[in-house]
């Protein structure tokens, strides 16, 4: 019975994974669902300025790299280890030190830096989620095959006299089943991490929006 139960568990794993591919909401109506994206939070490859910014148009996304102050500050701001209130305080301090006639331009440049770094961060995180999900799908197929390959056990196998079984066969089968149980448990534990990982892109986007509002609040126009 145990072998049958374990094999059934292996099949259930693959069945349970099947709906995950359909959980991704496409960024546009005609975009096909991406089987490699397992998150409910829809996959938007690039966060656009228009989504979170109502300030001046962002036409230059590279000149900020020449400004050491903007480079360092933007890196600090997008770090998820930095609390939002600390980030807002850093923005206020930076804005206060900018001459009035160039404040809006420099703050716009700061937002461009934040947006660029945010998209770089998102790309790394989202690619990692997709790679992990792909490995889990492949592992599910392997576990399914291992479960099917387990020797069958009849319901009355436990009532069979030990003398009718080849020496060591029972312990060998038990070892295989225990290994299979361990692999299933490990797989399930890893699978439980996907919803947690899926929250990260959303948190990144929410932080970017908060930073955009904080920067915008320091501008004159």
mmCIF file of C-alpha atoms in Angstrom:
data_model
loop_
_atom_site.group_PDB
_atom_site.id
_atom_site.type_symbol
_atom_site.label_atom_id
_atom_site.label_comp_id
_atom_site.label_asym_id
_atom_site.label_seq_id
_atom_site.Cartn_x
_atom_site.Cartn_y
_atom_site.Cartn_z
ATOM 1 C CA UNK A 1 0.000 0.000 0.000
ATOM 2 C CA UNK A 2 2.825 2.389 0.822
ATOM 3 C CA UNK A 3 4.393 2.045 -2.615
ATOM 4 C CA UNK A 4 1.035 2.641 -4.268
ATOM 5 C CA UNK A 5 0.398 5.669 -2.056
ATOM 6 C CA UNK A 6 3.800 7.163 -2.801
ATOM 7 C CA UNK A 7 3.415 6.706 -6.539
ATOM 8 C CA UNK A 8 0.016 8.364 -6.336
ATOM 9 C CA UNK A 9 1.646 11.273 -4.454
ATOM 10 C CA UNK A 10 4.170 11.662 -7.267
ATOM 11 C CA UNK A 11 1.404 11.923 -9.824
ATOM 12 C CA UNK A 12 -0.423 14.444 -7.652
ATOM 13 C CA UNK A 13 2.646 16.672 -7.607
ATOM 14 C CA UNK A 14 2.633 17.056 -11.382
ATOM 15 C CA UNK A 15 -1.140 17.522 -11.396
ATOM 16 C CA UNK A 16 -0.814 20.219 -8.751
ATOM 17 C CA UNK A 17 1.811 22.033 -10.808
ATOM 18 C CA UNK A 18 -0.295 22.139 -13.969
ATOM 19 C CA UNK A 19 -2.447 25.162 -13.005
ATOM 20 C CA UNK A 20 0.611 27.230 -12.081
ATOM 21 C CA UNK A 21 1.442 27.933 -15.711
ATOM 22 C CA UNK A 22 -1.977 29.525 -16.175
ATOM 23 C CA UNK A 23 -1.713 31.799 -13.174
ATOM 24 C CA UNK A 24 0.307 34.442 -15.038
ATOM 25 C CA UNK A 25 -1.836 37.331 -16.201
ATOM 26 C CA UNK A 26 -0.530 38.667 -19.549
ATOM 27 C CA UNK A 27 0.635 42.264 -19.677
ATOM 28 C CA UNK A 28 -1.581 42.878 -22.736
ATOM 29 C CA UNK A 29 -4.702 41.119 -23.905
ATOM 30 C CA UNK A 30 -3.153 39.364 -26.906
ATOM 31 C CA UNK A 31 -0.003 38.209 -25.119
ATOM 32 C CA UNK A 32 0.025 34.423 -24.631
ATOM 33 C CA UNK A 33 0.360 33.097 -21.085
ATOM 34 C CA UNK A 34 3.974 32.381 -20.174
ATOM 35 C CA UNK A 35 4.309 28.880 -18.779
ATOM 36 C CA UNK A 36 7.653 29.803 -17.266
ATOM 37 C CA UNK A 37 6.101 32.517 -15.051
ATOM 38 C CA UNK A 38 4.409 30.965 -11.985
ATOM 39 C CA UNK A 39 3.207 34.088 -10.198
ATOM 40 C CA UNK A 40 -0.294 35.518 -9.824
ATOM 41 C CA UNK A 41 1.288 38.963 -9.983
ATOM 42 C CA UNK A 42 1.436 39.538 -13.721
ATOM 43 C CA UNK A 43 4.764 39.583 -15.481
ATOM 44 C CA UNK A 44 5.644 43.052 -16.763
ATOM 45 C CA UNK A 45 9.239 42.795 -18.045
ATOM 46 C CA UNK A 46 9.963 46.515 -17.728
ATOM 47 C CA UNK A 47 8.453 49.033 -15.318
ATOM 48 C CA UNK A 48 7.700 52.166 -17.334
ATOM 49 C CA UNK A 49 8.020 55.688 -15.980
ATOM 50 C CA UNK A 50 4.411 56.485 -16.892
ATOM 51 C CA UNK A 51 3.228 53.811 -14.480
ATOM 52 C CA UNK A 52 4.560 55.582 -11.383
ATOM 53 C CA UNK A 53 5.696 59.062 -12.460
ATOM 54 C CA UNK A 54 3.741 62.196 -13.364
ATOM 55 C CA UNK A 55 6.731 64.514 -13.597
ATOM 56 C CA UNK A 56 8.765 65.650 -16.622
ATOM 57 C CA UNK A 57 9.228 63.113 -19.408
ATOM 58 C CA UNK A 58 12.185 60.769 -18.938
ATOM 59 C CA UNK A 59 14.155 61.157 -22.167
ATOM 60 C CA UNK A 60 17.633 60.468 -20.809
ATOM 61 C CA UNK A 61 18.293 57.299 -18.823
ATOM 62 C CA UNK A 62 22.089 57.300 -18.827
ATOM 63 C CA UNK A 63 23.484 60.753 -17.992
ATOM 64 C CA UNK A 64 22.899 60.142 -14.273
ATOM 65 C CA UNK A 65 25.757 57.653 -14.324
ATOM 66 C CA UNK A 66 28.162 60.588 -14.698
ATOM 67 C CA UNK A 67 26.965 62.133 -11.435
ATOM 68 C CA UNK A 68 28.565 60.393 -8.464
ATOM 69 C CA UNK A 69 26.042 61.802 -5.979
ATOM 70 C CA UNK A 70 23.090 60.531 -8.024
ATOM 71 C CA UNK A 71 24.765 57.179 -8.591
ATOM 72 C CA UNK A 72 25.338 56.594 -4.894
ATOM 73 C CA UNK A 73 21.981 57.959 -3.770
ATOM 74 C CA UNK A 74 19.980 55.953 -6.302
ATOM 75 C CA UNK A 75 21.764 52.771 -5.275
ATOM 76 C CA UNK A 76 20.944 53.521 -1.653
ATOM 77 C CA UNK A 77 17.300 54.305 -2.401
ATOM 78 C CA UNK A 78 16.497 51.100 -4.288
ATOM 79 C CA UNK A 79 18.083 48.852 -1.669
ATOM 80 C CA UNK A 80 15.307 46.894 0.023
ATOM 81 C CA UNK A 81 17.360 46.895 3.213
ATOM 82 C CA UNK A 82 16.768 50.649 3.513
ATOM 83 C CA UNK A 83 13.470 51.578 5.153
ATOM 84 C CA UNK A 84 11.149 53.832 3.180
ATOM 85 C CA UNK A 85 11.245 56.625 5.746
ATOM 86 C CA UNK A 86 15.044 56.573 5.628
ATOM 87 C CA UNK A 87 14.919 56.735 1.831
ATOM 88 C CA UNK A 88 12.528 59.683 1.949
ATOM 89 C CA UNK A 89 14.810 61.487 4.380
ATOM 90 C CA UNK A 90 17.769 60.959 2.042
ATOM 91 C CA UNK A 91 15.764 62.382 -0.869
ATOM 92 C CA UNK A 92 14.810 65.478 1.154
ATOM 93 C CA UNK A 93 18.419 66.025 2.181
ATOM 94 C CA UNK A 94 19.634 65.705 -1.406
ATOM 95 C CA UNK A 95 16.931 68.049 -2.729
ATOM 96 C CA UNK A 96 17.731 70.667 -0.101
ATOM 97 C CA UNK A 97 21.313 70.899 -1.352
ATOM 98 C CA UNK A 98 20.403 71.505 -5.011
ATOM 99 C CA UNK A 99 20.265 75.102 -6.345
ATOM 100 C CA UNK A 100 16.675 76.161 -7.029
ATOM 101 C CA UNK A 101 17.239 76.684 -10.755
ATOM 102 C CA UNK A 102 18.428 73.117 -11.306
ATOM 103 C CA UNK A 103 16.453 71.273 -8.638
ATOM 104 C CA UNK A 104 13.725 69.840 -10.874
ATOM 105 C CA UNK A 105 16.201 68.719 -13.522
ATOM 106 C CA UNK A 106 18.426 66.958 -10.989
ATOM 107 C CA UNK A 107 15.498 65.321 -9.237
ATOM 108 C CA UNK A 108 14.205 64.109 -12.589
ATOM 109 C CA UNK A 109 17.648 62.682 -13.209
ATOM 110 C CA UNK A 110 17.512 60.997 -9.802
ATOM 111 C CA UNK A 111 14.193 59.390 -10.669
ATOM 112 C CA UNK A 112 15.644 58.173 -13.985
ATOM 113 C CA UNK A 113 18.444 56.536 -12.006
ATOM 114 C CA UNK A 114 16.002 54.937 -9.563
ATOM 115 C CA UNK A 115 13.862 53.632 -12.422
ATOM 116 C CA UNK A 116 16.866 52.179 -14.259
ATOM 117 C CA UNK A 117 18.197 50.464 -11.161
ATOM 118 C CA UNK A 118 14.724 49.191 -10.300
ATOM 119 C CA UNK A 119 14.369 47.569 -13.704
ATOM 120 C CA UNK A 120 17.802 45.993 -13.392
ATOM 121 C CA UNK A 121 16.834 44.579 -10.007
ATOM 122 C CA UNK A 122 13.477 43.331 -11.298
ATOM 123 C CA UNK A 123 15.135 41.560 -14.210
ATOM 124 C CA UNK A 124 17.480 39.621 -11.919
ATOM 125 C CA UNK A 125 14.693 38.632 -9.532
ATOM 126 C CA UNK A 126 12.206 37.629 -12.229
ATOM 127 C CA UNK A 127 14.785 35.605 -14.135
ATOM 128 C CA UNK A 128 15.637 33.786 -10.917
ATOM 129 C CA UNK A 129 11.974 32.943 -10.292
ATOM 130 C CA UNK A 130 11.597 31.581 -13.805
ATOM 131 C CA UNK A 131 14.731 29.454 -13.570
ATOM 132 C CA UNK A 132 13.638 28.029 -10.229
ATOM 133 C CA UNK A 133 10.147 27.278 -11.526
ATOM 134 C CA UNK A 134 11.577 25.536 -14.587
ATOM 135 C CA UNK A 135 13.795 23.354 -12.404
ATOM 136 C CA UNK A 136 10.791 22.452 -10.263
ATOM 137 C CA UNK A 137 8.756 21.426 -13.311
ATOM 138 C CA UNK A 138 11.610 19.244 -14.519
ATOM 139 C CA UNK A 139 12.042 17.746 -11.070
ATOM 140 C CA UNK A 140 8.321 16.988 -10.845
ATOM 141 C CA UNK A 141 8.563 14.914 -14.023
ATOM 142 C CA UNK A 142 11.564 13.035 -12.624
ATOM 143 C CA UNK A 143 9.733 12.296 -9.370
ATOM 144 C CA UNK A 144 6.699 11.096 -11.287
ATOM 145 C CA UNK A 145 8.857 8.618 -13.203
ATOM 146 C CA UNK A 146 10.510 7.439 -9.995
ATOM 147 C CA UNK A 147 7.119 6.878 -8.385
ATOM 148 C CA UNK A 148 5.823 4.870 -11.324
ATOM 149 C CA UNK A 149 9.008 2.778 -11.317
ATOM 150 C CA UNK A 150 8.555 1.678 -7.693
ATOM 151 C CA UNK A 151 7.752 -2.055 -7.515
ATOM 152 C CA UNK A 152 4.027 -2.658 -6.972
ATOM 153 C CA UNK A 153 2.786 -3.832 -3.594
ATOM 154 C CA UNK A 154 -0.497 -5.603 -3.153
ATOM 155 C CA UNK A 155 -2.803 -4.860 -0.235
ATOM 156 C CA UNK A 156 -2.038 -8.208 1.376
ATOM 157 C CA UNK A 157 1.728 -7.899 0.926
ATOM 158 C CA UNK A 158 2.179 -7.259 4.619
ATOM 159 C CA UNK A 159 0.436 -10.573 5.382
ATOM 160 C CA UNK A 160 2.787 -12.621 3.227
ATOM 161 C CA UNK A 161 5.143 -14.933 5.098
ATOM 162 C CA UNK A 162 8.718 -13.606 5.148
ATOM 163 C CA UNK A 163 9.942 -16.970 3.882
ATOM 164 C CA UNK A 164 8.229 -16.323 0.542
ATOM 165 C CA UNK A 165 10.282 -13.161 -0.091
ATOM 166 C CA UNK A 166 13.863 -13.188 -1.391
ATOM 167 C CA UNK A 167 16.413 -12.247 1.274
ATOM 168 C CA UNK A 168 16.821 -8.499 1.605
ATOM 169 C CA UNK A 169 13.998 -7.660 -0.843
ATOM 170 C CA UNK A 170 11.777 -6.117 1.818
ATOM 171 C CA UNK A 171 14.502 -3.881 3.235
ATOM 172 C CA UNK A 172 15.580 -2.897 -0.299
ATOM 173 C CA UNK A 173 12.046 -1.868 -1.236
ATOM 174 C CA UNK A 174 11.654 0.025 2.018
ATOM 175 C CA UNK A 175 14.853 1.945 1.280
ATOM 176 C CA UNK A 176 13.589 2.963 -2.161
ATOM 177 C CA UNK A 177 10.272 4.098 -0.755
ATOM 178 C CA UNK A 178 11.910 6.089 2.011
ATOM 179 C CA UNK A 179 14.147 7.804 -0.562
ATOM 180 C CA UNK A 180 11.108 8.590 -2.680
ATOM 181 C CA UNK A 181 9.245 10.016 0.320
ATOM 182 C CA UNK A 182 12.238 12.230 1.097
ATOM 183 C CA UNK A 183 12.413 13.496 -2.499
ATOM 184 C CA UNK A 184 8.690 14.284 -2.524
ATOM 185 C CA UNK A 185 8.967 16.164 0.779
ATOM 186 C CA UNK A 186 12.005 18.135 -0.435
ATOM 187 C CA UNK A 187 10.192 19.035 -3.641
ATOM 188 C CA UNK A 188 7.123 20.243 -1.755
ATOM 189 C CA UNK A 189 9.228 22.362 0.594
ATOM 190 C CA UNK A 190 10.925 24.056 -2.357
ATOM 191 C CA UNK A 191 7.598 24.521 -4.124
ATOM 192 C CA UNK A 192 6.268 26.377 -1.085
ATOM 193 C CA UNK A 193 8.962 29.031 -1.648
ATOM 194 C CA UNK A 194 7.578 30.101 -5.028
ATOM 195 C CA UNK A 195 4.657 32.192 -3.683
ATOM 196 C CA UNK A 196 7.100 33.920 -1.328
ATOM 197 C CA UNK A 197 9.504 34.696 -4.184
ATOM 198 C CA UNK A 198 6.602 35.932 -6.289
ATOM 199 C CA UNK A 199 5.985 38.718 -3.794
ATOM 200 C CA UNK A 200 9.397 40.279 -4.433
ATOM 201 C CA UNK A 201 8.696 41.868 -7.871
ATOM 202 C CA UNK A 202 5.514 43.395 -6.476
ATOM 203 C CA UNK A 203 7.388 44.788 -3.482
ATOM 204 C CA UNK A 204 10.037 46.219 -5.817
ATOM 205 C CA UNK A 205 7.357 47.969 -7.885
ATOM 206 C CA UNK A 206 5.629 49.319 -4.786
ATOM 207 C CA UNK A 207 8.918 50.700 -3.506
ATOM 208 C CA UNK A 208 9.661 52.345 -6.845
ATOM 209 C CA UNK A 209 6.263 54.026 -6.714
ATOM 210 C CA UNK A 210 6.918 55.311 -3.208
ATOM 211 C CA UNK A 211 10.317 56.676 -4.239
ATOM 212 C CA UNK A 212 8.792 58.360 -7.275
ATOM 213 C CA UNK A 213 6.243 60.134 -5.086
ATOM 214 C CA UNK A 214 8.921 61.178 -2.603
ATOM 215 C CA UNK A 215 11.108 62.645 -5.366
ATOM 216 C CA UNK A 216 8.166 64.347 -7.019
ATOM 217 C CA UNK A 217 7.158 65.964 -3.733
ATOM 218 C CA UNK A 218 10.493 67.837 -3.625
ATOM 219 C CA UNK A 219 10.055 69.357 -7.079
ATOM 220 C CA UNK A 220 8.816 72.885 -7.699
ATOM 221 C CA UNK A 221 6.731 72.126 -10.752
#
